[in-house]
Amino acid sequence: MLAAVEQGLIFSLLALGVFLTYRILNFADLTVDGSFTTGAGTAAILIYNGCNPYLATAAGFAVGAVAGLITALLHTKLRIDPLLASILTMIGLYSINLRIMGGPNVGLNMRSGQLIETVFTPLKQAKLMSSWQTATILTAVALAFTAGIVWFLATNFGLATQATGDNPQMALAGGISTDWTKIVTLMISNGLVGLSGAIYAQFQGYADVQMGIGLILVGLASVIVGNAILGTRYMALAVLGVVVGSVVYRLVLYYAIYWEIAEAGDMKLISAVLVVIALVISQSETVRGLMNKLSPFKSPVVPEPLTAPELGAEPAEGPTPVDPDPFLDQGDLMEGDREEAGARPGLRRRRHDQDGEV
């Protein structure tokens, strides 16, 4: 079970990247399937050739950000649909990943009879893999990136990014460069995805050119499940829910195999079913009301719609009540004028202006 928790924490970085595009920017980004492998392959080939594993992990973030930049430029500069732009980048990255790795996969266990050092080598030598110590370290890393995302979304640029995702036309009218917010957010998002791939390749001991296929579904499942658990009222809880959702998702897969409910080849089907269940739960008013009662973080109460009299609509029958004019001394009008002014409020102001008292 601890191995599933560790995998969930590693994939939480991927889920945070998907959260930025899917929830914040409202951008359908399928680049994830390619940028995850790009980060993994880049880190693996650098480590295999003797590069420092921490620098190689940072390189995984950098190449992922470049992949996001390509998708962003295709959309913002060449005006290609977001979904099509991300698909084009994803397909192109498959060939690029083969070029980077020099083959379909790269092993990270032994080279010329010597152990290849990765960021997990000290933990492996101390026999702490799949332990609470390793899970605690990965939790600290995931929480650090969670805090970074919360801070980013609270900055002026982060608020502009949220405005771009909510209403791009209004954001553009308000002076926000929506192209720039999309470019930077896509770079950060795919950088996190590439970083997740770089860490995961070292965790499992190899990088494969097909390891990223279908991972967009993993990211979406983590975001949807996490938001269904912790809600979306507070931004910090929404971002933290992504990490929780990633771990819960991995635990569901683990127990599905552990209890022999499914086989290893059924993982994609379980992922799809889990996403459907989470979507149905998050959209069910009954379930949402029940979760709101049980949750310590309650959703804001939605006020009842105003009735017609509260909205100022005229009653069906009877005379329309008229508020007294604060600019008009009622004593300045004759009796007939008062009656006429009560029926026609505009007349009161016109007579008042004629007297030069306003």
Coordinates of N, CA and C in Angstrom, one line a residue, residues 162-278:
Q162 N -6.7 33.4 -13.7 CA -8.1 32.9 -13.3 C -9.1 33.7 -14.1
A163 N -8.9 35.0 -14.3 CA -9.9 35.8 -15.1 C -9.9 35.3 -16.5
T164 N -8.7 34.9 -17.0 CA -8.6 34.4 -18.4 C -9.4 33.2 -18.6
G165 N -9.3 32.3 -17.6 CA -10.1 31.0 -17.7 C -11.6 31.2 -17.5
D166 N -12.0 32.2 -16.6 CA -13.4 32.4 -16.4 C -14.1 33.1 -17.6
N167 N -13.5 34.1 -18.1 CA -14.1 34.9 -19.2 C -13.0 35.6 -20.0
P168 N -12.5 34.9 -21.0 CA -11.3 35.5 -21.7 C -11.7 36.9 -22.4
Q169 N -12.9 37.0 -22.9 CA -13.3 38.3 -23.5 C -13.3 39.4 -22.5
M170 N -13.9 39.2 -21.3 CA -13.9 40.2 -20.3 C -12.5 40.5 -19.8
A171 N -11.7 39.5 -19.7 CA -10.3 39.7 -19.2 C -9.5 40.5 -20.3
L172 N -9.7 40.2 -21.5 CA -9.1 41.0 -22.6 C -9.5 42.5 -22.6
A173 N -10.8 42.7 -22.3 CA -11.4 44.0 -22.3 C -10.8 44.8 -21.1
G174 N -10.5 44.0 -20.0 CA -9.9 44.6 -18.8 C -8.4 44.9 -18.9
G175 N -7.8 44.7 -20.0 CA -6.4 45.0 -20.2 C -5.5 43.9 -19.9
I176 N -6.0 42.6 -19.7 CA -5.2 41.5 -19.4 C -4.7 40.9 -20.8
S177 N -3.4 40.6 -20.8 CA -2.9 39.9 -22.0 C -3.2 38.4 -21.9
T178 N -4.3 38.0 -22.4 CA -4.7 36.6 -22.3 C -3.7 35.6 -22.9
D179 N -3.1 36.0 -24.0 CA -2.1 35.2 -24.7 C -0.9 34.9 -23.7
W180 N -0.5 35.9 -23.0 CA 0.7 35.8 -22.1 C 0.3 34.9 -20.9
T181 N -0.9 35.1 -20.4 CA -1.3 34.2 -19.3 C -1.4 32.8 -19.7
K182 N -1.9 32.5 -20.9 CA -2.0 31.1 -21.4 C -0.6 30.5 -21.6
I183 N 0.3 31.3 -22.2 CA 1.7 30.8 -22.4 C 2.4 30.4 -21.1
V184 N 2.4 31.3 -20.1 CA 3.1 31.1 -18.9 C 2.4 29.9 -18.1
T185 N 1.1 29.9 -18.1 CA 0.4 28.8 -17.4 C 0.6 27.4 -18.0
L186 N 0.6 27.4 -19.3 CA 0.9 26.1 -20.0 C 2.3 25.7 -19.8
M187 N 3.3 26.6 -19.7 CA 4.6 26.2 -19.5 C 4.8 25.7 -18.0
I188 N 4.2 26.3 -17.1 CA 4.2 25.8 -15.7 C 3.6 24.5 -15.6
S189 N 2.4 24.3 -16.2 CA 1.6 23.1 -16.1 C 2.5 21.9 -16.7
N190 N 2.9 22.1 -17.9 CA 3.7 21.0 -18.5 C 5.1 20.8 -17.9
G191 N 5.6 21.9 -17.3 CA 6.8 21.7 -16.5 C 6.6 20.8 -15.3
L192 N 5.5 21.0 -14.6 CA 5.2 20.1 -13.5 C 5.0 18.6 -14.0
V193 N 4.4 18.5 -15.2 CA 4.1 17.2 -15.7 C 5.5 16.5 -16.1
G194 N 6.4 17.3 -16.7 CA 7.7 16.8 -17.0 C 8.5 16.4 -15.8
L195 N 8.4 17.2 -14.7 CA 9.0 16.9 -13.5 C 8.5 15.6 -12.9
S196 N 7.2 15.4 -12.9 CA 6.6 14.2 -12.4 C 7.2 13.0 -13.2
G197 N 7.3 13.1 -14.5 CA 7.8 12.0 -15.3 C 9.3 11.8 -15.0
A198 N 10.1 12.8 -14.7 CA 11.5 12.6 -14.4 C 11.6 11.9 -13.1
I199 N 10.8 12.2 -12.1 CA 10.9 11.5 -10.8 C 10.4 10.1 -10.9
Y200 N 9.3 9.9 -11.7 CA 8.7 8.6 -11.8 C 9.7 7.6 -12.5
A201 N 10.4 8.1 -13.5 CA 11.3 7.3 -14.2 C 12.4 6.8 -13.2
Q202 N 12.9 7.6 -12.3 CA 13.9 7.2 -11.4 C 13.3 6.3 -10.3
F203 N 12.0 6.5 -10.0 CA 11.3 5.7 -9.0 C 11.2 4.2 -9.5
Q204 N 10.8 4.1 -10.8 CA 10.6 2.7 -11.3 C 11.8 2.1 -11.9
G205 N 12.8 2.9 -12.2 CA 14.1 2.4 -12.7 C 14.2 2.4 -14.2
Y206 N 13.3 3.0 -14.9 CA 13.5 3.0 -16.4 C 12.5 4.1 -16.9
A207 N 12.7 4.5 -18.2 CA 11.8 5.3 -18.9 C 11.4 4.6 -20.2
D208 N 10.2 4.7 -20.5 CA 9.7 4.0 -21.8 C 8.9 5.1 -22.6
V209 N 9.0 4.9 -23.9 CA 8.4 5.9 -24.8 C 6.9 5.9 -24.7
Q210 N 6.3 4.8 -24.2 CA 4.8 4.7 -24.1 C 4.3 4.9 -22.7
M211 N 5.2 5.3 -21.8 CA 4.7 5.5 -20.4 C 3.8 6.6 -20.1
G212 N 3.7 7.5 -21.1 CA 2.8 8.7 -20.8 C 1.4 8.5 -21.5
I213 N 1.2 7.5 -22.2 CA -0.1 7.3 -22.9 C -1.3 7.1 -21.9
G214 N -2.3 8.0 -22.1 CA -3.4 7.9 -21.2 C -3.3 8.6 -19.9
L215 N -2.2 9.3 -19.6 CA -2.0 9.9 -18.3 C -2.9 11.1 -18.1
I216 N -3.4 11.7 -19.2 CA -4.3 12.8 -19.0 C -5.5 12.4 -18.2
L217 N -5.9 11.1 -18.4 CA -7.0 10.6 -17.7 C -6.7 10.4 -16.2
V218 N -5.5 10.1 -15.9 CA -5.0 10.0 -14.5 C -5.1 11.4 -13.8
G219 N -4.6 12.4 -14.6 CA -4.6 13.7 -14.0 C -6.1 14.2 -13.8
L220 N -6.9 14.0 -14.8 CA -8.3 14.4 -14.6 C -9.0 13.7 -13.5
A221 N -8.7 12.4 -13.4 CA -9.3 11.6 -12.3 C -8.9 12.2 -10.9
S222 N -7.6 12.5 -10.8 CA -7.1 13.1 -9.5 C -7.8 14.4 -9.2
V223 N -7.9 15.3 -10.2 CA -8.5 16.6 -10.0 C -10.0 16.4 -9.6
I224 N -10.7 15.6 -10.3 CA -12.1 15.5 -10.1 C -12.4 14.8 -8.8
V225 N -11.7 13.7 -8.5 CA -11.9 13.0 -7.2 C -11.5 13.9 -6.0
G226 N -10.4 14.6 -6.1 CA -9.9 15.5 -5.1 C -10.9 16.6 -4.8
N227 N -11.4 17.3 -5.9 CA -12.3 18.4 -5.7 C -13.7 17.8 -5.1
A228 N -14.0 16.6 -5.5 CA -15.2 16.0 -4.9 C -15.1 15.8 -3.4
I229 N -13.9 15.5 -3.0 CA -13.6 15.2 -1.5 C -13.5 16.5 -0.7
L230 N -12.7 17.4 -1.1 CA -12.5 18.6 -0.4 C -13.2 19.9 -0.9
G231 N -13.9 19.8 -2.0 CA -14.6 20.9 -2.5 C -13.7 21.9 -3.2
T232 N -14.4 23.0 -3.7 CA -13.7 24.0 -4.4 C -14.0 25.4 -3.9
R233 N -14.5 25.5 -2.6 CA -14.8 26.8 -2.1 C -13.6 27.6 -1.9
Y234 N -12.6 27.0 -1.3 CA -11.3 27.7 -1.0 C -10.3 27.2 -2.0
M235 N -9.5 28.2 -2.5 CA -8.5 27.8 -3.5 C -7.5 26.8 -2.9
A236 N -7.0 27.1 -1.7 CA -6.0 26.3 -1.0 C -6.5 24.8 -0.9
L237 N -7.8 24.7 -0.5 CA -8.4 23.3 -0.4 C -8.5 22.7 -1.8
A238 N -8.9 23.5 -2.8 CA -9.0 22.9 -4.1 C -7.7 22.3 -4.6
V239 N -6.6 23.1 -4.4 CA -5.3 22.6 -4.8 C -4.8 21.4 -4.0
L240 N -5.0 21.5 -2.7 CA -4.7 20.4 -1.8 C -5.5 19.1 -2.2
G241 N -6.7 19.3 -2.6 CA -7.6 18.2 -3.0 C -7.0 17.5 -4.2
V242 N -6.3 18.1 -5.0 CA -5.6 17.5 -6.2 C -4.6 16.4 -5.7
V243 N -3.8 16.8 -4.7 CA -2.9 15.8 -4.1 C -3.6 14.7 -3.5
V244 N -4.6 15.0 -2.7 CA -5.4 13.9 -2.0 C -6.1 13.0 -3.1
G245 N -6.6 13.6 -4.1 CA -7.2 12.8 -5.2 C -6.3 11.9 -5.9
S246 N -5.0 12.4 -6.1 CA -4.0 11.5 -6.7 C -3.7 10.3 -5.9
V247 N -3.6 10.5 -4.5 CA -3.3 9.4 -3.7 C -4.5 8.4 -3.6
V248 N -5.7 9.0 -3.5 CA -6.9 8.2 -3.4 C -7.1 7.3 -4.7
Y249 N -6.8 8.0 -5.8 CA -6.9 7.3 -7.1 C -5.9 6.1 -7.1
R250 N -4.7 6.3 -6.7 CA -3.7 5.1 -6.7 C -4.2 4.1 -5.7
L251 N -4.7 4.4 -4.6 CA -5.2 3.4 -3.6 C -6.4 2.6 -4.2
V252 N -7.2 3.3 -4.9 CA -8.4 2.6 -5.5 C -7.8 1.5 -6.5
L253 N -6.8 1.9 -7.3 CA -6.2 0.9 -8.3 C -5.6 -0.2 -7.5
Y254 N -4.9 0.2 -6.4 CA -4.2 -0.9 -5.6 C -5.1 -1.9 -5.0
Y255 N -6.2 -1.4 -4.4 CA -7.1 -2.4 -3.8 C -8.0 -3.1 -4.9
A256 N -8.2 -2.5 -6.0 CA -8.9 -3.2 -7.1 C -8.1 -4.5 -7.5
I257 N -6.7 -4.4 -7.5 CA -5.9 -5.5 -7.9 C -5.7 -6.4 -6.6
Y258 N -5.5 -5.8 -5.5 CA -5.3 -6.6 -4.2 C -6.5 -7.5 -3.9
W259 N -7.7 -7.0 -4.1 CA -8.9 -7.8 -3.8 C -9.3 -8.6 -5.0
E260 N -8.5 -8.6 -6.1 CA -8.7 -9.4 -7.3 C -10.0 -9.0 -8.0
I261 N -10.4 -7.7 -7.8 CA -11.5 -7.2 -8.6 C -11.2 -7.0 -10.0
A262 N -9.9 -6.6 -10.3 CA -9.5 -6.4 -11.7 C -8.1 -6.9 -11.9
E263 N -7.7 -6.9 -13.1 CA -6.3 -7.3 -13.5 C -5.5 -6.1 -13.9
A264 N -4.2 -6.3 -14.0 CA -3.4 -5.1 -14.4 C -3.8 -4.5 -15.7
G265 N -4.3 -5.3 -16.6 CA -4.8 -4.7 -17.9 C -6.1 -3.9 -17.9
D266 N -6.7 -4.0 -16.7 CA -8.0 -3.2 -16.6 C -7.8 -1.8 -16.0
M267 N -6.6 -1.4 -15.8 CA -6.4 -0.1 -15.2 C -7.0 1.1 -15.9
K268 N -6.9 1.1 -17.2 CA -7.5 2.2 -18.0 C -9.0 2.2 -17.8
L269 N -9.6 1.0 -17.8 CA -11.1 0.9 -17.7 C -11.5 1.4 -16.3
I270 N -10.7 1.0 -15.2 CA -11.0 1.5 -13.9 C -10.9 3.0 -13.8
S271 N -9.9 3.5 -14.5 CA -9.7 5.0 -14.5 C -10.9 5.7 -15.1
A272 N -11.4 5.2 -16.2 CA -12.5 5.8 -16.9 C -13.8 5.7 -16.0
V273 N -14.0 4.5 -15.4 CA -15.2 4.4 -14.5 C -15.1 5.3 -13.3
L274 N -13.9 5.4 -12.7 CA -13.7 6.3 -11.6 C -14.0 7.7 -11.9
V275 N -13.5 8.2 -13.1 CA -13.8 9.5 -13.5 C -15.3 9.8 -13.6
V276 N -16.0 8.8 -14.3 CA -17.4 8.9 -14.4 C -18.1 9.0 -13.1
I277 N -17.8 8.1 -12.1 CA -18.4 8.1 -10.8 C -18.1 9.5 -10.1
A278 N -16.9 10.0 -10.2 CA -16.6 11.2 -9.5 C -17.4 12.4 -10.2

